[in-house]
XYZ file of C-alpha atoms in Angstrom:
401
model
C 55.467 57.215 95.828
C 58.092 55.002 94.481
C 62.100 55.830 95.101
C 64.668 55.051 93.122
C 68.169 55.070 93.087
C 70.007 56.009 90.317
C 73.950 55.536 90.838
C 77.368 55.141 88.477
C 76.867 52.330 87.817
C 73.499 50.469 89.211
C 69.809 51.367 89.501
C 68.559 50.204 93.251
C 63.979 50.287 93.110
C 63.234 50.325 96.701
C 60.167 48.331 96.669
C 58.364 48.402 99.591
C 59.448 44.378 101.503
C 62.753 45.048 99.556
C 65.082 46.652 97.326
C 65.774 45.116 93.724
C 69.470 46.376 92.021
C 69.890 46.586 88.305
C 73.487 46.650 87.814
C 74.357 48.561 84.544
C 77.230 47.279 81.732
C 78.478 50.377 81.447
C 79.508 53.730 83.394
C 77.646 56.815 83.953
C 79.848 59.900 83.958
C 77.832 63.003 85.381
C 78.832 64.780 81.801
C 76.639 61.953 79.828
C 73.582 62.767 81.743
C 73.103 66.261 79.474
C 72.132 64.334 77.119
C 68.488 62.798 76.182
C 69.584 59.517 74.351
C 71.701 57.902 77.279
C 68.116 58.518 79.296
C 66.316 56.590 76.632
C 68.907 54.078 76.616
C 68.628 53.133 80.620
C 64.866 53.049 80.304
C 65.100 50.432 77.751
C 67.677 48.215 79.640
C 65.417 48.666 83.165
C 62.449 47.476 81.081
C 64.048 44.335 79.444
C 65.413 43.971 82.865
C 62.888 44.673 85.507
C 59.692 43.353 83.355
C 56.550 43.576 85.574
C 58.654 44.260 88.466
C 58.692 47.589 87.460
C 56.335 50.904 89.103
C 53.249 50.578 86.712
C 52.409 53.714 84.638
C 51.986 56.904 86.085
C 53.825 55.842 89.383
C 55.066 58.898 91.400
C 58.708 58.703 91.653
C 61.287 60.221 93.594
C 64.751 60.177 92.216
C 67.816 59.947 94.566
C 71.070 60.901 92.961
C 75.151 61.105 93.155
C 76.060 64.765 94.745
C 78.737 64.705 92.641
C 76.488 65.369 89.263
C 74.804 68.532 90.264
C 73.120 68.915 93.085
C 74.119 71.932 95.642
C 72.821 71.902 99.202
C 73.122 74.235 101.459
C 72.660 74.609 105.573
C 72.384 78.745 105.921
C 70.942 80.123 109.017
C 68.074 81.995 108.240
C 64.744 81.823 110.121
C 61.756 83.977 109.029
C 62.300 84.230 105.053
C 58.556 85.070 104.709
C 59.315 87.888 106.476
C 62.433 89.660 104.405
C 60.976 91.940 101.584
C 62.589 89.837 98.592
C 62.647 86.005 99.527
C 62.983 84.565 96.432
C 66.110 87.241 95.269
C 67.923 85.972 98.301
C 67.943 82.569 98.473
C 68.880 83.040 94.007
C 71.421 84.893 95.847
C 73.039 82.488 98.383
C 73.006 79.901 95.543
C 74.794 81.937 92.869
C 77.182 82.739 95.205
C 78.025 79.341 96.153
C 77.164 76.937 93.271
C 79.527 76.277 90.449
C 77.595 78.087 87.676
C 75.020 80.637 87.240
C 71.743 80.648 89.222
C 70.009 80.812 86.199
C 70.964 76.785 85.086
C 69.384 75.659 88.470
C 65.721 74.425 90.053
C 66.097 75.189 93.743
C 63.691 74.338 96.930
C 64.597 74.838 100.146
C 63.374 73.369 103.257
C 63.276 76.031 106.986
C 64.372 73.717 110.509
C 63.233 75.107 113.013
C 65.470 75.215 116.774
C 66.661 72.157 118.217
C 68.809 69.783 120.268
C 71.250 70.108 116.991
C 71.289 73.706 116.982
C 69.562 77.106 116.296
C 67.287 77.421 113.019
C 68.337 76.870 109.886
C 67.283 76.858 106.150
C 68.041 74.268 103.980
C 68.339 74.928 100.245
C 68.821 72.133 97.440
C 69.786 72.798 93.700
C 69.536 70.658 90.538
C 71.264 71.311 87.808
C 68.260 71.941 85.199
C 69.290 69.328 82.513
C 69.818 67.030 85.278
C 65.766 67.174 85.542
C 65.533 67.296 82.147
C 67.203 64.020 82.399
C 65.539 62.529 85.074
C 62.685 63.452 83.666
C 63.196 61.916 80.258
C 63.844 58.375 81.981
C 60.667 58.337 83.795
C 58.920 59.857 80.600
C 60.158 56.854 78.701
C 59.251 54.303 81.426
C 55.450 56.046 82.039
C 56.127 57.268 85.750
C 55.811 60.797 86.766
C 59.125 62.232 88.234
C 58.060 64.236 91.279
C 61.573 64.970 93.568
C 64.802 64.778 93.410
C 67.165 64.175 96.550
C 70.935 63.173 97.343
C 71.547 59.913 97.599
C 73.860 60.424 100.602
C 71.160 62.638 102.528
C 70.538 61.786 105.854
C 67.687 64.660 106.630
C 64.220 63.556 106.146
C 62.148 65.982 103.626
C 65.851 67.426 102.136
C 64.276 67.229 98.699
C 63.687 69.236 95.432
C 60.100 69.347 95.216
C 59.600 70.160 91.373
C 56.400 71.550 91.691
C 57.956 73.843 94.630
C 60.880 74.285 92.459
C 58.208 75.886 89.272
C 56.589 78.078 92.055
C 60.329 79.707 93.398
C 60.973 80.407 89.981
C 57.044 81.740 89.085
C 57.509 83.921 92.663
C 61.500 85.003 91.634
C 60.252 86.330 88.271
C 57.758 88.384 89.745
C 59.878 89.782 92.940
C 60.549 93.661 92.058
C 62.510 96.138 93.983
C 60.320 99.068 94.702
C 62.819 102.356 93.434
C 65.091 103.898 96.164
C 64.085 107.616 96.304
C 65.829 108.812 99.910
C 69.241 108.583 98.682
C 67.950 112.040 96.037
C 67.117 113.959 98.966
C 70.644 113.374 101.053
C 72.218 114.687 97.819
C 69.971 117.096 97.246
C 70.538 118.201 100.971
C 74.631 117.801 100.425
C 74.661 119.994 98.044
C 72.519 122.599 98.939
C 74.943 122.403 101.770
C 78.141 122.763 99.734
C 76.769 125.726 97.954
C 76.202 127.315 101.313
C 79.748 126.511 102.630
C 81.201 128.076 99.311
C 78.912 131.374 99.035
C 80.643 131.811 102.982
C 83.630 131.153 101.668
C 84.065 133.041 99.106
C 82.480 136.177 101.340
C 85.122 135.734 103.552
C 88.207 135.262 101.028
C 86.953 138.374 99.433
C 86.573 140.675 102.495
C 90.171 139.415 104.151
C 91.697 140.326 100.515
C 93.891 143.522 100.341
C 93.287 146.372 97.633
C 96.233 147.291 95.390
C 96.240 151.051 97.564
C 96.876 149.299 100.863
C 100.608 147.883 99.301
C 103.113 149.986 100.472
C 107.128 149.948 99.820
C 108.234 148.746 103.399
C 106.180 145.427 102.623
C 108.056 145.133 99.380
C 111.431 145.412 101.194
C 110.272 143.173 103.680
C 109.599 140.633 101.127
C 112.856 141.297 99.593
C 114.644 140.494 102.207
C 112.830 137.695 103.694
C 113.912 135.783 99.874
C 117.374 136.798 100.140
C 117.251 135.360 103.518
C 115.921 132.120 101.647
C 118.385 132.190 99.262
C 121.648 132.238 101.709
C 120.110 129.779 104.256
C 121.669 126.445 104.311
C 120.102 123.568 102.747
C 117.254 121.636 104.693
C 118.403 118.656 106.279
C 116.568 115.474 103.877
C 116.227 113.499 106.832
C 113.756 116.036 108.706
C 111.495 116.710 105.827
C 108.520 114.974 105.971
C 107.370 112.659 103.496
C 103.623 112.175 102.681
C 101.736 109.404 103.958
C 101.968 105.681 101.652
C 98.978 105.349 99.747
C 96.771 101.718 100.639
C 97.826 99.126 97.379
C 94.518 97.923 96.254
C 91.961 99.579 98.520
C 91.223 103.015 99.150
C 93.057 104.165 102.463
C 89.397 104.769 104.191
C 87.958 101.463 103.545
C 91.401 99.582 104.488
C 91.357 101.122 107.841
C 88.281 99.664 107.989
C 88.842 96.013 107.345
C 91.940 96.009 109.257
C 90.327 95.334 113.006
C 88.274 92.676 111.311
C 91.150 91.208 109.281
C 92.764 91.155 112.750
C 90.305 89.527 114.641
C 88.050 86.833 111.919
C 87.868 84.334 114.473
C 85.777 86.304 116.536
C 83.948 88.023 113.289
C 79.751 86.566 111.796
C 79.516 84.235 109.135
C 78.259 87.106 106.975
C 78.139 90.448 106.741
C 77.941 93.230 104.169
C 79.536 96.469 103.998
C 79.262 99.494 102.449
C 80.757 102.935 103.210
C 77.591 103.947 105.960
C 77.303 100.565 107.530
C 77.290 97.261 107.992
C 74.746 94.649 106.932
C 75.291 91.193 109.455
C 73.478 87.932 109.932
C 72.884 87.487 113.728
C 76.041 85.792 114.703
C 75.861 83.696 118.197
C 77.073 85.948 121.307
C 74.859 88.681 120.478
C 75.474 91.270 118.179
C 77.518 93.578 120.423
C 80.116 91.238 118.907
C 80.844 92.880 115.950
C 81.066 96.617 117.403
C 83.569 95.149 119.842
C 86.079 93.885 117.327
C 85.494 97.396 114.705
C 85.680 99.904 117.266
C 83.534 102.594 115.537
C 80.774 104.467 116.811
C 77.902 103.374 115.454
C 74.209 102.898 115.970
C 72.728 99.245 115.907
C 68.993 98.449 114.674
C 67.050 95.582 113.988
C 66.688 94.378 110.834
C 64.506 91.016 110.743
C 64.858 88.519 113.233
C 68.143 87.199 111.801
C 69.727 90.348 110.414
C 70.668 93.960 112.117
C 71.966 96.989 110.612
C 75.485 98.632 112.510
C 75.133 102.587 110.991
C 78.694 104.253 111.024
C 78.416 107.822 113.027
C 80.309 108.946 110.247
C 80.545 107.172 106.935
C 83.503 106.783 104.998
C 84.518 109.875 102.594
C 81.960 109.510 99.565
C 79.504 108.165 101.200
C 77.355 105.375 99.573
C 78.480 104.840 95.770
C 75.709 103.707 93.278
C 76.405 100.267 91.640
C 77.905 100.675 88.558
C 76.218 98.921 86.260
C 79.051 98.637 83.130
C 81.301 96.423 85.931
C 80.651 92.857 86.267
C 81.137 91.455 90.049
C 83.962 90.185 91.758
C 83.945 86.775 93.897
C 87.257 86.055 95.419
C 87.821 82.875 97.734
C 90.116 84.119 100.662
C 92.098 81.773 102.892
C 92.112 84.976 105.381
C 90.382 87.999 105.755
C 93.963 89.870 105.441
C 93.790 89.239 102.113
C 91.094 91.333 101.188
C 91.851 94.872 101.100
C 95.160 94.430 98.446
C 92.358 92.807 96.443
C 89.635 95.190 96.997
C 90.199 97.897 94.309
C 88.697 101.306 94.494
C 85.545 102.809 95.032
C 82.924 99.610 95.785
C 79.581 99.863 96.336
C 79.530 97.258 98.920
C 81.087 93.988 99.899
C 79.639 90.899 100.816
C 81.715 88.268 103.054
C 80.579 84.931 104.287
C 82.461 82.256 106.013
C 82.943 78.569 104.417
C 82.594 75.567 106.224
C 82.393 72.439 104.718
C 80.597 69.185 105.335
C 81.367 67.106 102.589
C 81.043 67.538 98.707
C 78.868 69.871 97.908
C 77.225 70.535 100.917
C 78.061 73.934 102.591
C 77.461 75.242 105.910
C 77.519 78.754 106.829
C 76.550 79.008 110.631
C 78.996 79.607 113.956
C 77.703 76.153 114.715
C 79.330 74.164 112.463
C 82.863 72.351 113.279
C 85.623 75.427 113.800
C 88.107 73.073 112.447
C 85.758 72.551 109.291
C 86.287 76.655 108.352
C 87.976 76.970 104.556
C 88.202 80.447 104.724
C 85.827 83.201 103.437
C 83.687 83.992 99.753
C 84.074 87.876 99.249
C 81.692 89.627 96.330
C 82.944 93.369 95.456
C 79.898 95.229 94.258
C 81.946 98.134 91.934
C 80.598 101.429 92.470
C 80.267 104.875 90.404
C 82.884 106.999 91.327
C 81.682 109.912 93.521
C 81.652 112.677 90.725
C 79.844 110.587 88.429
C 75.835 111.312 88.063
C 74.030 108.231 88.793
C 72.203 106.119 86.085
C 68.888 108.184 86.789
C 70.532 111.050 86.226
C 72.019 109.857 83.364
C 68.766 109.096 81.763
């Protein structure tokens, strides 16, 4: 396999006793590279210029490229992907959460390290923008070679790549994920409100027997009560500044949920890289320490289970008022970039399904890390996703249908 370099403004063909550089008359600007022509231009000036220096036809190339024009890559720490129900769905979803646009324009591959002197596992994931290939592509279609990876040019890990025949398989494996249907959530509803039609038959047994007939009202009670509201009437005024006033209402968040937040607003150093919340529980990626880390700082009894080897569940002893809210499907999601974790609840709005949170740390460029053992000084702050839920009266969408 043959690489080459393709830069601003010089092609480098790393031969194998030494490199050869064709330096280029003009500029490439990463928006010029959408476009087909400019790739049959540069294979015309690398064949007047290169001759039979050139790969011959049907050459395997590997293309090594700018960060700046596309590529995403991504250091998460996740070990045993095989092993999570929807692999493809999640790794789509760490890359449309922190890519520039939608998952859908990209070819992804990703690359699983395991333990070492550098640190604990990790998974690396690398993104091309997909008329990048197309671009790439059309060069080495023009010059007869047959474009086979793509990699930064500024990568230092051996095997970091975007294998495009691993790249055609994610996408042939993401199309054919599907979520088996959720069918337990029916039977706690169906349990709540065979409950609440319990509770009310009592109650209204009890209102009714504790009631008194019209017969039992005598005149002393009606004199009584005449007197006790003339008795109202020449008592003083009440004093304002005893009278209690109700309790503020939370701006932006429901009061339950910002009671929530606040210990971990209060306390982020100490907090995972990412976690997900909803009103029963909490979703979090093993964080180093241990995960009795997390109960410490949210003081709420809870019950902890396993998950998969990098993820455990904290269950709330008692969830939030509502309980879990189906995703509404008519709201689009929310990301917000937070420079603290403070700043989430005035932005939450009401009644979410969930919220996702993960930490940003950043190498350089493009290149994200999202593990406690990257550089503390290298934190940017935190990526939050509101999920917008149904409101608790509403039916949910299959009971709508």
């Amino acid at each position: 396999m043959t690489d080459i370099t393709l830069l601003d403004d010089r092609v480098l063909l790393h031969l194998e006793s030494h490199t050869r550089e064709f330096p280029l008359a003009y500029q490439i600007h990463s928006r010029l590279i959408q476009t087909g022509e400019l790739a049959r231009l540069l294979a015309e000036h690398l064949r007047e210029e290169g001759g039979e220096a050139l790969p011959a036809g049907g050459t395997p190339v590997r293309m090594a490229l700018p960060s700046t024009w596309g590529l995403v890559r991504l250091h998460l720490p996740i070990s045993g992907l095989n092993q999570l129900q929807q692999p493809m769905h999640h790794l789509a979803w760490e890359l449309d959460l922190h890519a520039p646009e939608q998952v859908e324009q990209y070819l992804f591959d990703y690359q699983e390290a395991p333990p070492g002197e550098t640190g604990p596992a990790e998974l690396h994931l690398i993104a091309a923008r997909q008329n990048l290939v197309a671009f790439c592509r059309t060069l080495c279609d023009e010059l007869g070679w047959r474009l086979v990876a793509l990699r930064a040019q500024d990568e230092g890990l051996p095997g970091f790549q975007l294998d495009l025949a691993r790249a055609a398989a994610h996408r042939e494996a993401l199309a054919a994920e599907s979520f088996p249907p959720v069918r337990a959530w029916r039977v706690a509803v169906l349990a709540a409100a065979a409950l609440c039609m319990v509770g009310t038959a009592l109650w209204l047994l009890v209102e009714r027997a504790g009631r008194p007939t019209p017969s039992s009202v005598s005149s002393p009670q009606n004199a009584a009560t005449a007197d006790s509201l003339k008795a109202a009437v020449q008592a003083p005024p009440l004093d304002s500044s005893r009278v209690t006033a109700p309790p503020p209402s939370a701006t932006g968040a429901d009061t339950a949920w910002a009671r929530l937040l606040e210990p971990l607003a209060s306390q982020e150093d100490l907090l995972p890289d990412y976690f997900m919340v909803d009103a029963t529980g909490i979703l979090v990626r093993q964080e180093e320490g241990g995960r009795a880390r997390l109960t410490r700082v949210l003081q709420r009894k809870g019950r902890v289970t396993r998950v998969s080897p990098a993820f455990y569940w904290l269950e709330f002893a008692t969830p939030l008022p509502g309980g879990r809210l189906e995703e509404d499907p008519a709201q689009a999601l929310r990301q917000m970039k937070l420079t603290r974790l403070q700043e989430l609840a005035p932005r939450l709005g009401n009644n979410p399904a969930r919220v996702l949170v993960q930490r940003r740390r950043a190498l350089s460029g493009t290149t994200w890390r999202f593990c406690a053992a990257a550089r503390a000084d290298s934190a940017t702050g935190w990526l939050a996703t509101v999920v917008p839920g149904l409101p608790p009266s509403s039916p949910g969408p299959a009971e709508r249908r």
